């Protein structure tokens, strides 16, 4: 690690510590009632206690499962549909406006619709996550196909690449930086929708658990859950970023 | 003239009454040109006179606005498997997400070369352009000259009958340029390959070519054709000292000066 990166790391840790400090201070000095904002040490204690009691781990696992499978569904769907649309400039021209119309639809608005179709099931949750998290990857794939440089199209023609070879060797790698950025966005959307989905469907994941804590006015436990979500979000994005820098190591 | 360009043989590539216009503006006009098998044809002319456009016609990348481009007597309707193109802008012609060997491998993948043969072939092709030690580097990690050599390696892998080369050695240092010039001459001598070679370096054109075509701009047309009566094999030390070489160089220099006024 270079000294500069070390300094940045120290600074970012410092900022986080500072915010936790303010939080602790705000609670201790009763700027905010601890009923709404418990001090971090109590939230931490609650977290440890809940983990020890045993059912938190399985809930986290369930939520991770929702998030991961929903994200996988969205990523595969996005890349496949995106490739099918992106390969033909005509399909791109025809379909892009429709896709742009669907994209800003809030995925959570789909819950009522899909509950009618699927009922309050795990599949329903997965479909909503898949749909909501699909867009960044889908549009990134289409765009990545559109931005293949004319020269590479010529190289592909000269080498007589088949359509499949063109997609696999040129179009998808060309789209890869955008696809990965899209997948990173998708991950966050998937996490948000897992929580919403669990709360609505009563699936016993972390999202549902948090809602129970809120209903019971167990602020420390509620905050413990929020902390966990933060951690899950942070860690998962870090993992994808690592994957990203490995897959894009060809970039200067 | 070279023995390869015997008049009895039909032209390998023929331009017949070619006109090219972009947006109504004439770019090339009245191009009639025959290239014979085994011929090394060099094209010189000022920037913007349509050299690249002419090459793209031969590659089947661009249809003429009028006239015909023939390959072995048939109209060229698209790129041909046995024609390889070395582009002027080498960095855009490589796949940046593949290593040097990956870029060469693409050719074998499309040719359906068995997987276990590829590694050896890739290594030998890279060695021929002096990139053996850089096989695992990505284009972004290679210098401009190395990227251009990689593009040439990729074409070598194709084992084409015709090379269309667009100022291929412009980015190279003198030593590398000379060794690649000799390499391409050796390939032509060994395999009877036909080369269409665009350059702005007059000495390079004379050194390599059987014939040098000089073009004029506005609109682009062939202004003069100079046969190069220099013996083969050519030699980097002695060929440029021959009277014919010096004579041609002076003629071409005067021609180029004339197009710029
Ligand atoms: N796709 C195109 N659309 C419009 N004009 C074009 C196009 N391609 C080339 N031209 C024009 O045609 C003319 C000839 O271009 P070309 O690239 O063939 O020149 P060149 O002789 O290769 O030049 P240089 O030595 O600079 O490479 C130029 O005036 C250029 O602006
Ligand atoms: Mg050019």
Tab-separated table of N, CA, C and O in Angstrom, chain B residues 106-178:
chain	number	residue	atom	x	y	z
B	106	UNK	N	-7.319	-14.716	-31.336
B	106	UNK	CA	-8.615	-14.442	-31.968
B	106	UNK	C	-8.668	-14.997	-33.388
B	106	UNK	O	-9.667	-15.569	-33.823
B	107	UNK	N	-7.554	-14.840	-34.120
B	107	UNK	CA	-7.503	-15.340	-35.490
B	107	UNK	C	-7.699	-16.853	-35.505
B	107	UNK	O	-8.515	-17.378	-36.271
B	108	UNK	N	-6.976	-17.551	-34.627
B	108	UNK	CA	-7.066	-19.017	-34.613
B	108	UNK	C	-8.437	-19.483	-34.142
B	108	UNK	O	-8.926	-20.519	-34.563
B	109	UNK	N	-9.041	-18.680	-33.247
B	109	UNK	CA	-10.392	-19.028	-32.803
B	109	UNK	C	-11.372	-18.971	-33.972
B	109	UNK	O	-12.207	-19.842	-34.140
B	110	UNK	N	-11.238	-17.926	-34.800
B	110	UNK	CA	-12.186	-17.811	-35.912
B	110	UNK	C	-11.868	-18.827	-37.009
B	110	UNK	O	-12.757	-19.236	-37.731
B	111	UNK	N	-10.600	-19.222	-37.112
B	111	UNK	CA	-10.245	-20.220	-38.121
B	111	UNK	C	-10.559	-21.627	-37.639
B	111	UNK	O	-10.472	-22.589	-38.407
B	112	UNK	N	-10.879	-21.754	-36.355
B	112	UNK	CA	-11.172	-23.075	-35.807
B	112	UNK	C	-9.940	-23.944	-35.639
B	112	UNK	O	-10.003	-25.163	-35.701
B	113	UNK	N	-8.785	-23.302	-35.439
B	113	UNK	CA	-7.560	-24.060	-35.184
B	113	UNK	C	-7.701	-24.821	-33.868
B	113	UNK	O	-8.151	-24.246	-32.883
B	114	UNK	N	-7.335	-26.104	-33.843
B	114	UNK	CA	-7.453	-26.870	-32.592
B	114	UNK	C	-6.731	-26.177	-31.436
B	114	UNK	O	-5.655	-25.614	-31.614
B	115	UNK	N	-7.373	-26.236	-30.288
B	115	UNK	CA	-6.897	-25.523	-29.112
B	115	UNK	C	-5.434	-25.833	-28.773
B	115	UNK	O	-4.658	-24.945	-28.446
B	116	UNK	N	-5.056	-27.108	-28.895
B	116	UNK	CA	-3.706	-27.488	-28.456
B	116	UNK	C	-2.626	-27.056	-29.445
B	116	UNK	O	-1.444	-27.110	-29.137
B	117	UNK	N	-3.039	-26.621	-30.640
B	117	UNK	CA	-2.032	-26.122	-31.593
B	117	UNK	C	-1.805	-24.627	-31.435
B	117	UNK	O	-0.795	-24.104	-31.871
B	118	UNK	N	-2.799	-23.966	-30.816
B	118	UNK	CA	-2.766	-22.506	-30.827
B	118	UNK	C	-1.548	-21.930	-30.134
B	118	UNK	O	-0.879	-21.058	-30.673
B	119	UNK	N	-1.235	-22.434	-28.941
B	119	UNK	CA	-0.183	-21.826	-28.135
B	119	UNK	C	1.131	-21.740	-28.902
B	119	UNK	O	1.778	-20.700	-28.926
B	120	UNK	N	1.499	-22.843	-29.556
B	120	UNK	CA	2.760	-22.863	-30.301
B	120	UNK	C	2.741	-21.869	-31.451
B	120	UNK	O	3.704	-21.138	-31.689
B	121	UNK	N	1.629	-21.861	-32.154
B	121	UNK	CA	1.524	-20.958	-33.304
B	121	UNK	C	1.567	-19.499	-32.872
B	121	UNK	O	2.228	-18.681	-33.502
B	122	UNK	N	0.847	-19.194	-31.789
B	122	UNK	CA	0.835	-17.827	-31.280
B	122	UNK	C	2.253	-17.417	-30.917
B	122	UNK	O	2.729	-16.342	-31.299
B	123	UNK	N	2.948	-18.312	-30.209
B	123	UNK	CA	4.301	-17.991	-29.774
B	123	UNK	C	5.201	-17.733	-30.972
B	123	UNK	O	5.990	-16.784	-30.977
B	124	UNK	N	5.069	-18.538	-32.027
B	124	UNK	CA	5.983	-18.368	-33.156
B	124	UNK	C	5.668	-17.084	-33.915
B	124	UNK	O	6.570	-16.385	-34.371
B	125	UNK	N	4.387	-16.758	-34.032
B	125	UNK	CA	4.014	-15.524	-34.723
B	125	UNK	C	4.498	-14.303	-33.945
B	125	UNK	O	5.030	-13.348	-34.515
B	126	UNK	N	4.330	-14.343	-32.612
B	126	UNK	CA	4.786	-13.212	-31.795
B	126	UNK	C	6.307	-13.080	-31.867
B	126	UNK	O	6.841	-11.970	-31.894
B	127	UNK	N	6.983	-14.210	-31.922
B	127	UNK	CA	8.442	-14.167	-32.006
B	127	UNK	C	8.893	-13.503	-33.302
B	127	UNK	O	9.882	-12.773	-33.330
B	128	UNK	N	8.151	-13.736	-34.376
B	128	UNK	CA	8.543	-13.161	-35.671
B	128	UNK	C	8.501	-11.642	-35.676
B	128	UNK	O	9.190	-11.016	-36.472
B	129	UNK	N	7.669	-11.041	-34.837
B	129	UNK	CA	7.640	-9.580	-34.788
B	129	UNK	C	8.352	-9.063	-33.537
B	129	UNK	O	8.237	-7.892	-33.177
B	130	UNK	N	9.056	-9.964	-32.856
B	130	UNK	CA	9.860	-9.541	-31.701
B	130	UNK	C	9.046	-9.244	-30.466
B	130	UNK	O	9.426	-8.410	-29.643
B	131	UNK	N	7.915	-9.917	-30.314
B	131	UNK	CA	7.089	-9.664	-29.128
B	131	UNK	C	7.023	-10.882	-28.212
B	131	UNK	O	6.151	-10.957	-27.341
B	132	UNK	N	7.964	-11.810	-28.395
B	132	UNK	CA	7.902	-13.054	-27.616
B	132	UNK	C	7.826	-12.788	-26.121
B	132	UNK	O	7.089	-13.444	-25.397
B	133	UNK	N	8.564	-11.781	-25.674
B	133	UNK	CA	8.605	-11.535	-24.222
B	133	UNK	C	7.400	-10.751	-23.712
B	133	UNK	O	7.272	-10.545	-22.521
B	134	UNK	N	6.567	-10.300	-24.640
B	134	UNK	CA	5.450	-9.450	-24.208
B	134	UNK	C	4.106	-10.126	-24.418
B	134	UNK	O	3.078	-9.467	-24.456
B	135	UNK	N	4.142	-11.441	-24.546
B	135	UNK	CA	2.928	-12.190	-24.888
B	135	UNK	C	1.795	-11.955	-23.899
B	135	UNK	O	0.636	-11.943	-24.276
B	136	UNK	N	2.128	-11.751	-22.629
B	136	UNK	CA	1.078	-11.654	-21.609
B	136	UNK	C	0.708	-10.223	-21.269
B	136	UNK	O	-0.006	-9.972	-20.304
B	137	UNK	N	1.221	-9.270	-22.065
B	137	UNK	CA	0.885	-7.879	-21.770
B	137	UNK	C	-0.368	-7.457	-22.519
B	137	UNK	O	-0.641	-7.938	-23.612
B	138	UNK	N	-1.086	-6.520	-21.925
B	138	UNK	CA	-2.249	-5.948	-22.594
B	138	UNK	C	-1.791	-4.808	-23.491
B	138	UNK	O	-0.746	-4.195	-23.227
B	139	UNK	N	-2.552	-4.492	-24.545
B	139	UNK	CA	-2.146	-3.407	-25.441
B	139	UNK	C	-1.799	-2.107	-24.700
B	139	UNK	O	-0.863	-1.416	-25.081
B	140	UNK	N	-2.556	-1.820	-23.631
B	140	UNK	CA	-2.275	-0.579	-22.903
B	140	UNK	C	-0.889	-0.598	-22.264
B	140	UNK	O	-0.373	0.439	-21.867
B	141	UNK	N	-0.299	-1.779	-22.156
B	141	UNK	CA	1.040	-1.882	-21.553
B	141	UNK	C	2.139	-1.920	-22.613
B	141	UNK	O	3.314	-2.060	-22.278
B	142	UNK	N	1.743	-1.815	-23.882
B	142	UNK	CA	2.725	-1.868	-24.965
B	142	UNK	C	2.933	-0.475	-25.551
B	142	UNK	O	2.011	0.345	-25.557
B	143	UNK	N	4.133	-0.241	-26.072
B	143	UNK	CA	4.389	1.037	-26.744
B	143	UNK	C	3.675	1.048	-28.084
B	143	UNK	O	3.205	0.013	-28.562
B	144	UNK	N	3.604	2.229	-28.693
B	144	UNK	CA	2.933	2.343	-29.991
B	144	UNK	C	3.520	1.384	-31.027
B	144	UNK	O	2.787	0.700	-31.736
B	145	UNK	N	4.839	1.338	-31.077
B	145	UNK	CA	5.499	0.458	-32.042
B	145	UNK	C	5.188	-1.009	-31.783
B	145	UNK	O	4.991	-1.799	-32.707
B	146	UNK	N	5.137	-1.363	-30.494
B	146	UNK	CA	4.826	-2.756	-30.153
B	146	UNK	C	3.382	-3.094	-30.509
B	146	UNK	O	3.085	-4.202	-30.962
B	147	UNK	N	2.488	-2.121	-30.308
B	147	UNK	CA	1.090	-2.362	-30.678
B	147	UNK	C	0.971	-2.605	-32.177
B	147	UNK	O	0.232	-3.472	-32.626
B	148	UNK	N	1.744	-1.823	-32.950
B	148	UNK	CA	1.680	-1.993	-34.390
B	148	UNK	C	2.255	-3.355	-34.792
B	148	UNK	O	1.718	-4.022	-35.670
B	149	UNK	N	3.313	-3.776	-34.108
B	149	UNK	CA	3.870	-5.096	-34.414
B	149	UNK	C	2.874	-6.186	-34.060
B	149	UNK	O	2.791	-7.206	-34.735
B	150	UNK	N	2.102	-5.934	-32.998
B	150	UNK	CA	1.081	-6.918	-32.615
B	150	UNK	C	0.006	-7.025	-33.706
B	150	UNK	O	-0.442	-8.115	-34.055
B	151	UNK	N	-0.361	-5.865	-34.259
B	151	UNK	CA	-1.338	-5.896	-35.339
B	151	UNK	C	-0.797	-6.690	-36.529
B	151	UNK	O	-1.518	-7.449	-37.174
B	152	UNK	N	0.493	-6.517	-36.794
B	152	UNK	CA	1.112	-7.254	-37.895
B	152	UNK	C	1.152	-8.749	-37.577
B	152	UNK	O	0.866	-9.591	-38.436
B	153	UNK	N	1.443	-9.064	-36.301
B	153	UNK	CA	1.466	-10.476	-35.895
B	153	UNK	C	0.105	-11.117	-36.122
B	153	UNK	O	-0.004	-12.255	-36.581
B	154	UNK	N	-0.945	-10.372	-35.809
B	154	UNK	CA	-2.289	-10.905	-35.971
B	154	UNK	C	-2.566	-11.221	-37.448
B	154	UNK	O	-3.189	-12.221	-37.785
B	155	UNK	N	-2.068	-10.330	-38.332
B	155	UNK	CA	-2.250	-10.582	-39.760
B	155	UNK	C	-1.396	-11.761	-40.219
B	155	UNK	O	-1.833	-12.558	-41.054
B	156	UNK	N	-0.188	-11.873	-39.670
B	156	UNK	CA	0.665	-13.013	-40.009
B	156	UNK	C	-0.054	-14.315	-39.700
B	156	UNK	O	0.001	-15.285	-40.467
B	157	UNK	N	-0.745	-14.334	-38.554
B	157	UNK	CA	-1.457	-15.549	-38.134
B	157	UNK	C	-2.508	-15.941	-39.155
B	157	UNK	O	-2.787	-17.108	-39.356
B	158	UNK	N	-3.059	-14.943	-39.810
B	158	UNK	CA	-4.095	-15.180	-40.813
B	158	UNK	C	-3.541	-15.867	-42.068
B	158	UNK	O	-4.295	-16.400	-42.853
B	159	UNK	N	-2.202	-15.800	-42.250
B	159	UNK	CA	-1.542	-16.324	-43.458
B	159	UNK	C	-2.293	-15.906	-44.710
B	159	UNK	O	-2.751	-16.744	-45.499
B	160	UNK	N	-2.394	-14.579	-44.916
B	160	UNK	CA	-3.219	-14.089	-46.022
B	160	UNK	C	-2.501	-14.179	-47.362
B	160	UNK	O	-1.279	-14.291	-47.412
B	161	UNK	N	-3.274	-14.135	-48.453
B	161	UNK	CA	-2.688	-14.055	-49.788
B	161	UNK	C	-2.387	-12.604	-50.137
B	161	UNK	O	-1.542	-12.326	-50.966
B	162	UNK	N	-3.154	-11.701	-49.521
B	162	UNK	CA	-2.973	-10.278	-49.815
B	162	UNK	C	-2.845	-9.514	-48.504
B	162	UNK	O	-3.619	-9.723	-47.575
B	163	UNK	N	-1.835	-8.643	-48.474
B	163	UNK	CA	-1.696	-7.723	-47.346
B	163	UNK	C	-2.094	-6.338	-47.808
B	163	UNK	O	-1.567	-5.851	-48.811
B	164	UNK	N	-3.004	-5.711	-47.048
B	164	UNK	CA	-3.305	-4.309	-47.306
B	164	UNK	C	-2.762	-3.550	-46.104
B	164	UNK	O	-3.255	-3.724	-44.991
B	165	UNK	N	-1.730	-2.750	-46.340
B	165	UNK	CA	-1.056	-2.123	-45.199
B	165	UNK	C	-1.115	-0.605	-45.310
B	165	UNK	O	-0.709	-0.030	-46.311
B	166	UNK	N	-1.649	0.024	-44.274
B	166	UNK	CA	-1.843	1.471	-44.278
B	166	UNK	C	-0.831	2.143	-43.363
B	166	UNK	O	-1.006	2.170	-42.146
B	167	UNK	N	0.205	2.680	-43.952
B	167	UNK	CA	1.303	3.298	-43.189
B	167	UNK	C	1.661	2.473	-41.959
B	167	UNK	O	1.636	2.961	-40.832
B	168	UNK	N	2.008	1.197	-42.176
B	168	UNK	CA	2.161	0.302	-41.025
B	168	UNK	C	3.386	0.602	-40.172
B	168	UNK	O	3.382	0.305	-38.993
B	169	UNK	N	4.418	1.189	-40.770
B	169	UNK	CA	5.664	1.330	-40.014
B	169	UNK	C	5.916	2.762	-39.566
B	169	UNK	O	6.976	3.088	-39.064
B	170	UNK	N	4.916	3.624	-39.731
B	170	UNK	CA	5.092	5.038	-39.406
B	170	UNK	C	5.481	5.280	-37.962
B	170	UNK	O	6.225	6.208	-37.665
B	171	UNK	N	4.976	4.424	-37.042
B	171	UNK	CA	5.190	4.678	-35.617
B	171	UNK	C	6.450	4.004	-35.085
B	171	UNK	O	6.717	4.081	-33.896
B	172	UNK	N	7.202	3.345	-35.966
B	172	UNK	CA	8.307	2.529	-35.462
B	172	UNK	C	9.635	3.258	-35.516
B	172	UNK	O	9.856	4.132	-36.352
B	173	UNK	N	10.534	2.865	-34.623
B	173	UNK	CA	11.892	3.408	-34.690
B	173	UNK	C	12.607	2.792	-35.890
B	173	UNK	O	12.184	1.772	-36.433
B	174	UNK	N	13.701	3.447	-36.311
B	174	UNK	CA	14.353	3.078	-37.570
B	174	UNK	C	14.761	1.608	-37.610
B	174	UNK	O	14.569	0.928	-38.624
B	175	UNK	N	15.311	1.098	-36.518
B	175	UNK	CA	15.810	-0.284	-36.515
B	175	UNK	C	14.653	-1.280	-36.669
B	175	UNK	O	14.692	-2.192	-37.498
B	176	UNK	N	13.624	-1.071	-35.861
B	176	UNK	CA	12.458	-1.960	-35.946
B	176	UNK	C	11.830	-1.868	-37.324
B	176	UNK	O	11.412	-2.875	-37.907
B	177	UNK	N	11.747	-0.648	-37.840
B	177	UNK	CA	11.131	-0.458	-39.149
B	177	UNK	C	11.889	-1.250	-40.205
B	177	UNK	O	11.296	-1.986	-40.987
B	178	UNK	N	13.200	-1.141	-40.179
B	178	UNK	CA	13.992	-1.848	-41.181
B	178	UNK	C	13.834	-3.350	-41.053
B	178	UNK	O	13.719	-4.062	-42.059
